[in-house]
Amino acid sequence: MAVVFVLVAVAVLALLVGVHRYVWRRLVGDTTAPGSALRRAGTAAAWLLPLLSIGALVSGRAGAPFRLQQTLAWPGFLWLAALLYLTLALLVGEAVRPVLRRVLARRAADGGTADRAGAAAGSDAAEMGSSPAEVNATGTPAAPATLVVEAPAPPSAAIDPSRRLFVARAVGGAAAVAGLGTVGYGTYGVLRGPRVKRVTVPLAKLPRSAHGFRIAVVSDIHLGPILGRAHTQRIVDTINRTQPDLIAVVGDLVDGTVADLGPAAEPLAGLTARHGAFFVTGNHEYFSGAAQWVDHVRELGLHPLENARVETAGFDLAGVNDVAGESEGQGPDFERALGDRDRARASVLLAHQPVVIDDAVAYGVDLQLSGHTHGGQLWPGNYLAELANPTVAGLERYGDTQLYVSRGAGAWGPPVRVGAPSDITVVQLASRHA
């Protein structure tokens, strides 16, 4: 296992070095003069930014002071997102580059042909204006004018350096605008806060009395060095405006300890719903001290469901720990949460990761509410998320069980979302007897 880890680490490191080298060459090496101030600045950035990214990734796990984590997080994580979209934009530019060169070469050739034609016409006119009888000052007949036409440059001639530089700067500049613009827009989407989605889910066993029951589902808030108290307050305000009957916080609330992030989580105490707010752990809670966070959210007024179940408004609400808790002997226990319940009643399960859907089906759950995937967060990450999750986002059916996966309200790592906007989902339950 250790050998495999080392090999994977070396492969990832080699990939990152190669990608940074490629981006430097296209954006700096090909567009700036050797020894220039711009070349030196670009080269320094090519060394500094990846070091900041590594620092942002490891500082939290290494127990670095929270202030240092915050200092490293913004530039380090944003550079990871920028590197992705700069690389994608430059790869598109590789297809554009030869086309642009051919267009410029054709225009240059057309211009050279026109110049030579003009010169030839001038020589012909001068020759027609001279008479064979013209003599020079000594009385000797003048020599006839000779027309000289330059041969066109062979196609294999080297590309004009100025033309090569223009193409490099045009393609590199366009790639920089596209890549950084994408990251900027994706960052705005996260900092603006999640938007509300509404989904109606019919449940065959739901009684008429519970028809229209609304659950506000929020997952993957990811409080940490970047997203703090203001982010939490935006989420709380958005949820409360929907006036839900019940609130479900489906894991990955934090990326850090209670000591560092307790104040950032305090606005959760302002969540209001007729049937209360409930919480289950996500994998990131087990990186951050899950037991302490369970106690803290309880102090804030949320009800942790640790492999437990409550009866409410015509259906059973159950919650299981995240699968990451297995490393601490605190993994999901479906038997404890659902084993002795009355299966004639409708049931809703809170489980952070969609991958436990098979267990939910086996225990007769009617609806599972999950998060974890972020919807991929950064396109084309959704294709990778599909490899590891049965559902990446939205509502799907598995036998008699329905699974709804939220894209989440925050972001992990880069505070950027592209093609996967953050959301808070109001799930409205519908009875077939209504």
Coordinates of C-alpha atoms in Angstrom, one line a residue:
M1 CA 0.0 0.0 0.0
A2 CA 2.8 2.4 0.9
V3 CA 4.5 1.7 -2.5
V4 CA 1.2 2.4 -4.3
F5 CA 0.8 5.7 -2.4
V6 CA 4.4 6.7 -3.3
L7 CA 3.9 5.9 -7.0
V8 CA 0.6 7.8 -7.1
A9 CA 2.2 10.8 -5.4
V10 CA 5.1 10.8 -7.8
A11 CA 2.8 10.6 -10.8
V12 CA 0.6 13.4 -9.5
L13 CA 3.7 15.5 -8.8
A14 CA 5.1 14.9 -12.3
L15 CA 1.7 15.8 -13.8
L16 CA 1.6 19.1 -11.9
V17 CA 5.2 19.9 -12.9
G18 CA 4.4 19.2 -16.5
V19 CA 1.3 21.3 -16.5
H20 CA 3.0 24.2 -14.8
R21 CA 5.8 24.0 -17.3
Y22 CA 3.3 24.0 -20.2
V23 CA 1.4 27.0 -18.8
W24 CA 4.6 28.9 -18.2
R25 CA 5.9 28.3 -21.7
R26 CA 2.7 29.4 -23.4
L27 CA 1.9 32.4 -21.2
V28 CA 5.4 33.6 -20.3
G29 CA 8.1 31.9 -22.3
D30 CA 6.5 32.4 -25.8
T31 CA 5.2 35.9 -25.1
T32 CA 8.0 37.8 -23.3
A33 CA 11.6 38.7 -24.1
P34 CA 14.4 36.8 -22.3
G35 CA 15.6 38.9 -19.4
S36 CA 12.6 41.2 -19.4
A37 CA 10.8 42.3 -16.2
L38 CA 7.7 40.5 -17.4
R39 CA 9.6 37.3 -18.0
R40 CA 11.1 37.5 -14.5
A41 CA 7.7 38.2 -12.9
G42 CA 6.0 35.4 -14.7
T43 CA 8.8 32.9 -13.8
A44 CA 8.6 33.9 -10.1
A45 CA 4.8 33.4 -10.2
A46 CA 5.3 30.0 -11.8
W47 CA 7.3 28.9 -8.7
L48 CA 5.4 30.8 -6.0
L49 CA 1.8 29.9 -6.9
P50 CA 2.2 26.1 -6.8
L51 CA 4.0 26.4 -3.4
L52 CA 1.1 28.4 -2.1
S53 CA -1.3 25.7 -3.4
I54 CA 0.6 23.0 -1.6
G55 CA 0.6 25.1 1.5
A56 CA -3.2 25.6 1.3
L57 CA -3.8 21.9 0.9
V58 CA -1.6 20.7 3.8
S59 CA -1.7 23.5 6.3
G60 CA -5.0 22.4 7.8
R61 CA -4.1 18.7 8.1
A62 CA -0.7 19.7 9.6
G63 CA -2.3 21.8 12.3
A64 CA -0.9 25.1 11.2
P65 CA -2.3 28.3 13.0
F66 CA -5.7 29.2 11.5
R67 CA -4.4 32.7 10.5
L68 CA -1.7 31.0 8.4
Q69 CA -4.3 28.7 6.8
Q70 CA -6.4 31.7 5.9
T71 CA -3.4 33.5 4.4
L72 CA -2.5 30.6 2.2
A73 CA -6.0 29.5 1.3
W74 CA -7.1 32.3 -1.0
P75 CA -4.2 32.5 -3.4
G76 CA -3.4 28.8 -3.1
F77 CA -6.8 27.4 -3.8
L78 CA -7.7 30.0 -6.4
W79 CA -4.6 29.1 -8.3
L80 CA -5.6 25.5 -8.5
A81 CA -8.9 26.5 -10.2
A82 CA -7.1 29.0 -12.4
L83 CA -4.5 26.4 -13.4
L84 CA -7.3 24.1 -14.5
Y85 CA -9.1 26.6 -16.7
L86 CA -5.9 28.2 -18.1
T87 CA -4.7 24.8 -19.2
L88 CA -8.1 23.9 -20.8
A89 CA -8.2 27.3 -22.6
L90 CA -4.6 26.9 -23.8
L91 CA -5.3 23.4 -25.1
V92 CA -8.1 24.9 -27.2
G93 CA -5.7 27.5 -28.3
E94 CA -3.4 24.8 -29.7
A95 CA -6.0 24.1 -32.4
V96 CA -6.4 27.8 -33.1
R97 CA -2.7 28.6 -33.3
P98 CA -1.9 26.9 -36.7
V99 CA -5.0 28.3 -38.2
L100 CA -4.1 31.9 -37.2
R101 CA -0.6 31.4 -38.5
R102 CA -1.8 30.3 -41.9
V103 CA -4.2 33.2 -42.1
L104 CA -1.4 35.7 -41.3
A105 CA 1.0 34.0 -43.7
R106 CA -1.6 34.1 -46.5
R107 CA -2.2 37.8 -45.9
A108 CA 1.5 38.5 -45.9
A109 CA 1.9 36.5 -49.2
D110 CA -1.0 38.4 -50.8
G111 CA 0.5 41.7 -49.7
G112 CA 3.9 40.8 -51.2
T113 CA 2.4 39.7 -54.5
A114 CA 0.6 43.1 -54.7
D115 CA 3.8 45.0 -54.1
R116 CA 5.7 43.0 -56.7
A117 CA 2.9 43.5 -59.2
G118 CA 3.0 47.3 -58.6
A119 CA 6.7 47.4 -59.1
A120 CA 6.4 45.5 -62.4
A121 CA 3.7 47.8 -63.7
G122 CA 5.9 50.8 -62.9
S123 CA 8.8 49.3 -64.8
D124 CA 6.6 48.6 -67.8
A125 CA 5.3 52.2 -67.9
A126 CA 8.9 53.5 -67.8
E127 CA 9.9 51.2 -70.6
M128 CA 7.0 52.2 -72.8
G129 CA 7.8 55.9 -72.3
S130 CA 11.3 55.5 -73.8
S131 CA 12.0 55.5 -77.5
P132 CA 14.5 53.2 -79.2
A133 CA 16.0 56.3 -80.8
E134 CA 16.8 57.9 -77.4
V135 CA 20.5 58.5 -77.0
N136 CA 22.5 59.5 -74.0
A137 CA 24.6 62.5 -73.6
T138 CA 27.5 61.1 -75.6
G139 CA 25.2 60.2 -78.6
T140 CA 25.3 56.5 -77.8
P141 CA 21.9 54.8 -77.9
A142 CA 20.5 54.2 -74.4
A143 CA 20.4 50.6 -73.2
P144 CA 16.9 49.2 -72.9
A145 CA 15.4 49.1 -69.4
T146 CA 15.5 45.7 -67.8
L147 CA 12.5 44.4 -65.6
V148 CA 13.6 42.6 -62.5
V149 CA 10.9 40.4 -60.7
E150 CA 11.8 38.9 -57.3
A151 CA 10.9 35.3 -56.9
P152 CA 8.4 34.6 -54.1
A153 CA 9.7 33.1 -50.9
P154 CA 9.4 29.3 -50.9
P155 CA 6.6 27.9 -48.7
S156 CA 9.2 26.2 -46.4
A157 CA 10.7 29.5 -45.4
A158 CA 10.9 30.1 -41.6
I159 CA 7.9 31.9 -40.0
D160 CA 8.5 35.6 -39.4
P161 CA 9.5 36.0 -35.7
S162 CA 7.2 39.0 -35.3
R163 CA 4.3 36.9 -36.7
R164 CA 5.1 34.0 -34.3
L165 CA 5.2 36.5 -31.4
F166 CA 1.8 38.0 -32.4
V167 CA 0.2 34.6 -32.6
A168 CA 1.6 33.6 -29.2
R169 CA 0.4 36.8 -27.5
A170 CA -3.0 36.6 -29.2
V171 CA -3.7 33.0 -28.2
G172 CA -2.1 33.4 -24.7
G173 CA -4.0 36.6 -24.0
A174 CA -7.4 35.0 -25.1
A175 CA -6.7 31.9 -23.0
A176 CA -5.9 34.1 -20.0
V177 CA -9.0 36.1 -20.3
A178 CA -11.2 33.0 -20.8
G179 CA -9.5 31.0 -18.0
L180 CA -9.4 33.8 -15.4
G181 CA -12.8 35.1 -16.4
T182 CA -14.3 31.6 -15.8
V183 CA -12.7 31.4 -12.3
G184 CA -13.8 34.9 -11.5
Y185 CA -17.4 34.2 -12.4
G186 CA -17.3 30.8 -10.5
T187 CA -16.0 32.6 -7.4
Y188 CA -18.7 35.2 -7.5
G189 CA -21.3 32.3 -7.6
V190 CA -19.9 30.9 -4.4
L191 CA -19.6 34.1 -2.5
R192 CA -23.0 35.3 -3.6
G193 CA -24.5 32.3 -1.8
P194 CA -26.7 29.4 -2.8
R195 CA -29.9 29.7 -4.7
V196 CA -33.1 27.9 -3.7
K197 CA -34.3 24.9 -5.7
R198 CA -37.7 23.3 -5.2
V199 CA -38.5 19.6 -5.9
T200 CA -41.7 17.7 -5.3
V201 CA -41.3 14.1 -4.3
P202 CA -44.4 11.8 -4.1
L203 CA -44.2 9.1 -1.4
A204 CA -46.7 6.2 -1.7
K205 CA -46.9 5.7 2.1
L206 CA -47.1 9.4 3.1
P207 CA -50.5 10.1 4.8
R208 CA -52.8 12.8 3.6
S209 CA -52.0 14.8 6.7
A210 CA -48.4 15.2 5.7
H211 CA -49.1 16.2 2.1
G212 CA -47.1 19.3 1.2
F213 CA -44.5 18.9 4.1
R214 CA -41.4 20.9 3.2
I215 CA -37.8 19.9 4.1
A216 CA -35.1 22.4 3.5
V217 CA -32.0 20.4 2.5
V218 CA -28.6 21.9 2.8
S219 CA -25.3 20.1 2.5
D220 CA -21.6 20.8 2.1
I221 CA -21.5 24.2 3.6
H222 CA -17.7 23.8 4.1
L223 CA -16.9 26.5 6.7
G224 CA -13.2 26.9 6.7
P225 CA -10.3 29.3 6.1
I226 CA -12.2 30.9 3.2
L227 CA -15.9 30.6 3.9
G228 CA -16.8 31.9 7.3
R229 CA -19.5 33.5 9.4
A230 CA -20.9 35.7 6.6
H231 CA -21.3 32.5 4.5
T232 CA -23.2 30.8 7.3
Q233 CA -25.4 33.8 7.8
R234 CA -26.3 34.0 4.1
I235 CA -27.3 30.3 4.2
V236 CA -29.4 30.7 7.4
D237 CA -31.2 33.7 6.0
T238 CA -31.9 31.9 2.7
I239 CA -33.3 28.8 4.5
N240 CA -35.5 30.8 6.8
R241 CA -37.0 32.8 4.0
T242 CA -38.4 29.5 2.6
Q243 CA -40.3 28.9 5.9
P244 CA -39.7 25.1 5.8
D245 CA -41.4 22.6 8.1
L246 CA -38.1 20.9 8.8
I247 CA -34.4 21.6 8.1
A248 CA -31.9 18.8 7.2
V249 CA -28.1 19.7 7.3
V250 CA -26.7 16.7 5.4
G251 CA -23.0 16.7 6.4
D252 CA -19.7 18.4 5.5
L253 CA -20.5 21.5 7.6
V254 CA -16.9 22.3 8.3
D255 CA -13.2 22.0 7.3
G256 CA -11.6 22.7 10.7
T257 CA -11.9 22.4 14.4
V258 CA -14.5 23.8 16.7
A259 CA -11.8 26.0 18.2
D260 CA -11.1 27.7 14.9
L261 CA -14.6 27.6 13.3
G262 CA -17.0 27.7 16.2
P263 CA -17.7 31.4 15.8
A264 CA -18.3 30.9 12.0
A265 CA -21.0 28.3 12.8
E266 CA -22.9 30.4 15.4
P267 CA -25.5 31.8 13.0
L268 CA -26.9 28.2 12.7
A269 CA -28.6 28.9 16.0
G270 CA -30.9 31.2 14.1
L271 CA -32.4 28.4 11.9
T272 CA -36.1 28.2 12.4
A273 CA -38.5 25.4 11.4
R274 CA -41.7 24.1 12.9
H275 CA -40.3 20.6 13.3
G276 CA -36.7 21.6 14.0
A277 CA -33.3 21.3 12.3
F278 CA -31.4 18.0 12.1
F279 CA -27.8 17.2 11.4
V280 CA -25.8 14.2 10.2
T281 CA -22.0 13.9 9.8
G282 CA -20.1 14.1 6.5
N283 CA -16.7 12.8 5.7
H284 CA -15.1 16.2 6.5
E285 CA -16.4 16.2 10.0
Y286 CA -14.2 13.1 10.6
F287 CA -11.2 15.1 9.4
S288 CA -12.1 17.9 11.8
G289 CA -13.2 16.3 15.1
A290 CA -16.6 14.8 14.5
A291 CA -17.5 14.2 18.2
Q292 CA -16.7 17.9 19.1
W293 CA -18.8 19.1 16.2
V294 CA -21.8 16.9 17.0
D295 CA -21.7 18.4 20.5
H296 CA -21.4 21.9 19.2
V297 CA -24.3 21.8 16.7
R298 CA -26.4 20.3 19.5
E299 CA -25.5 23.4 21.6
L300 CA -26.6 25.6 18.6
G301 CA -30.0 24.0 18.6
L302 CA -29.7 21.3 15.9
H303 CA -30.6 17.7 16.5
P304 CA -27.8 15.3 15.5
L305 CA -29.0 11.9 14.2
E306 CA -26.2 9.5 14.9
N307 CA -27.6 6.3 13.5
A308 CA -30.9 7.3 15.0
R309 CA -34.5 7.9 14.1
V310 CA -37.4 10.1 15.1
E311 CA -41.1 10.1 14.2
T312 CA -42.5 13.3 12.8
A313 CA -45.6 14.5 10.9
G314 CA -46.6 11.2 9.4
F315 CA -43.2 9.8 8.5
D316 CA -40.0 8.5 10.1
L317 CA -36.9 10.7 9.8
A318 CA -33.7 8.7 10.2
G319 CA -30.0 9.6 9.9
V320 CA -26.8 7.6 9.7
N321 CA -23.2 8.6 10.2
D322 CA -21.0 9.0 7.2
V323 CA -18.9 6.1 6.0
A324 CA -15.7 8.0 6.9
G325 CA -16.6 7.3 10.5
E326 CA -15.8 3.7 10.1
S327 CA -12.2 4.5 10.7
E328 CA -13.2 5.6 14.2
G329 CA -15.7 2.8 14.8
Q330 CA -18.5 5.3 14.2
G331 CA -19.7 4.4 10.7
P332 CA -23.2 4.1 9.4
D333 CA -25.4 1.6 11.3
F334 CA -28.6 1.0 9.3
E335 CA -29.9 -1.7 11.6
R336 CA -29.7 0.7 14.6
A337 CA -31.3 3.5 12.7
L338 CA -34.0 1.6 10.7
G339 CA -34.1 -2.0 11.8
D340 CA -37.0 -2.0 14.1
R341 CA -39.3 0.6 12.5
D342 CA -42.8 0.1 11.1
R343 CA -42.3 -0.3 7.4
A344 CA -45.9 0.7 6.8
R345 CA -44.9 4.2 7.6
A346 CA -43.1 6.5 5.1
S347 CA -39.4 7.1 5.8
V348 CA -36.9 9.7 4.9
L349 CA -33.2 9.1 5.5
L350 CA -30.4 11.6 5.9
A351 CA -27.1 10.2 4.7
H352 CA -24.2 12.4 3.5
Q353 CA -22.9 10.2 0.7
P354 CA -25.2 8.8 -2.1
V355 CA -23.1 5.5 -2.2
V356 CA -25.2 4.1 0.7
I357 CA -28.3 4.0 -1.5
D358 CA -28.1 0.1 -1.7
D359 CA -28.5 -0.1 2.1
A360 CA -31.3 2.4 2.0
V361 CA -33.1 0.2 -0.5
A362 CA -32.5 -2.9 1.6
Y363 CA -34.1 -1.2 4.6
G364 CA -37.1 0.0 2.7
V365 CA -36.3 3.7 2.8
D366 CA -38.7 5.8 0.7
L367 CA -36.5 8.8 0.2
Q368 CA -32.8 9.4 0.9
L369 CA -31.4 12.9 1.1
S370 CA -27.7 13.3 0.4
G371 CA -24.9 15.7 -0.7
H372 CA -21.2 15.1 -0.9
T373 CA -20.7 15.3 -4.7
H374 CA -21.0 19.1 -5.1
G375 CA -22.4 18.3 -8.5
G376 CA -18.8 18.0 -9.6
Q377 CA -18.1 21.6 -8.5
L378 CA -15.6 22.4 -11.3
W379 CA -16.5 21.2 -14.8
P380 CA -15.4 18.7 -16.1
G381 CA -15.2 17.3 -12.5
N382 CA -18.8 16.1 -12.9
Y383 CA -17.6 13.3 -15.1
L384 CA -15.2 12.1 -12.4
A385 CA -18.0 12.4 -9.7
E386 CA -20.1 10.1 -11.9
L387 CA -17.5 7.4 -11.6
A388 CA -17.7 7.4 -7.8
N389 CA -21.4 8.1 -7.1
P390 CA -24.6 6.6 -8.3
T391 CA -26.2 10.0 -8.6
V392 CA -24.2 13.3 -8.9
A393 CA -27.1 15.7 -8.5
G394 CA -30.9 15.7 -8.6
L395 CA -33.6 13.1 -8.1
E396 CA -33.4 9.5 -9.2
R397 CA -35.2 6.3 -8.4
Y398 CA -33.6 3.0 -7.2
G399 CA -36.3 0.4 -7.0
D400 CA -38.8 1.6 -4.5
T401 CA -36.4 4.2 -3.0
Q402 CA -35.9 7.7 -4.4
L403 CA -32.5 9.5 -3.9
Y404 CA -32.1 13.2 -4.0
V405 CA -28.6 14.6 -4.1
S406 CA -27.9 18.3 -3.5
R407 CA -25.0 20.1 -5.1
G408 CA -24.3 21.7 -1.8
A409 CA -24.2 25.3 -0.5
G410 CA -20.5 25.9 -0.3
A411 CA -17.3 24.7 -2.0
W412 CA -14.3 22.6 -0.9
G413 CA -10.8 23.8 -1.9
P414 CA -11.1 26.6 -4.5
P415 CA -14.1 28.8 -3.6
V416 CA -15.2 28.3 -7.2
R417 CA -18.1 26.5 -9.0
V418 CA -18.3 26.1 -12.7
G419 CA -21.2 24.2 -14.2
A420 CA -22.5 23.2 -10.8
P421 CA -24.2 26.1 -9.0
S422 CA -24.6 25.8 -5.3
D423 CA -28.1 25.2 -3.9
I424 CA -30.4 24.8 -1.0
T425 CA -33.3 22.5 -2.0
V426 CA -36.8 22.7 -0.6
V427 CA -38.1 19.1 -1.0
Q428 CA -41.9 19.1 -0.8
L429 CA -43.4 15.7 0.0
A430 CA -46.6 14.7 -1.8
S431 CA -49.1 12.1 -0.6
R432 CA -50.8 10.0 -3.3
H433 CA -53.9 10.1 -1.1
A434 CA -54.3 13.8 -1.3

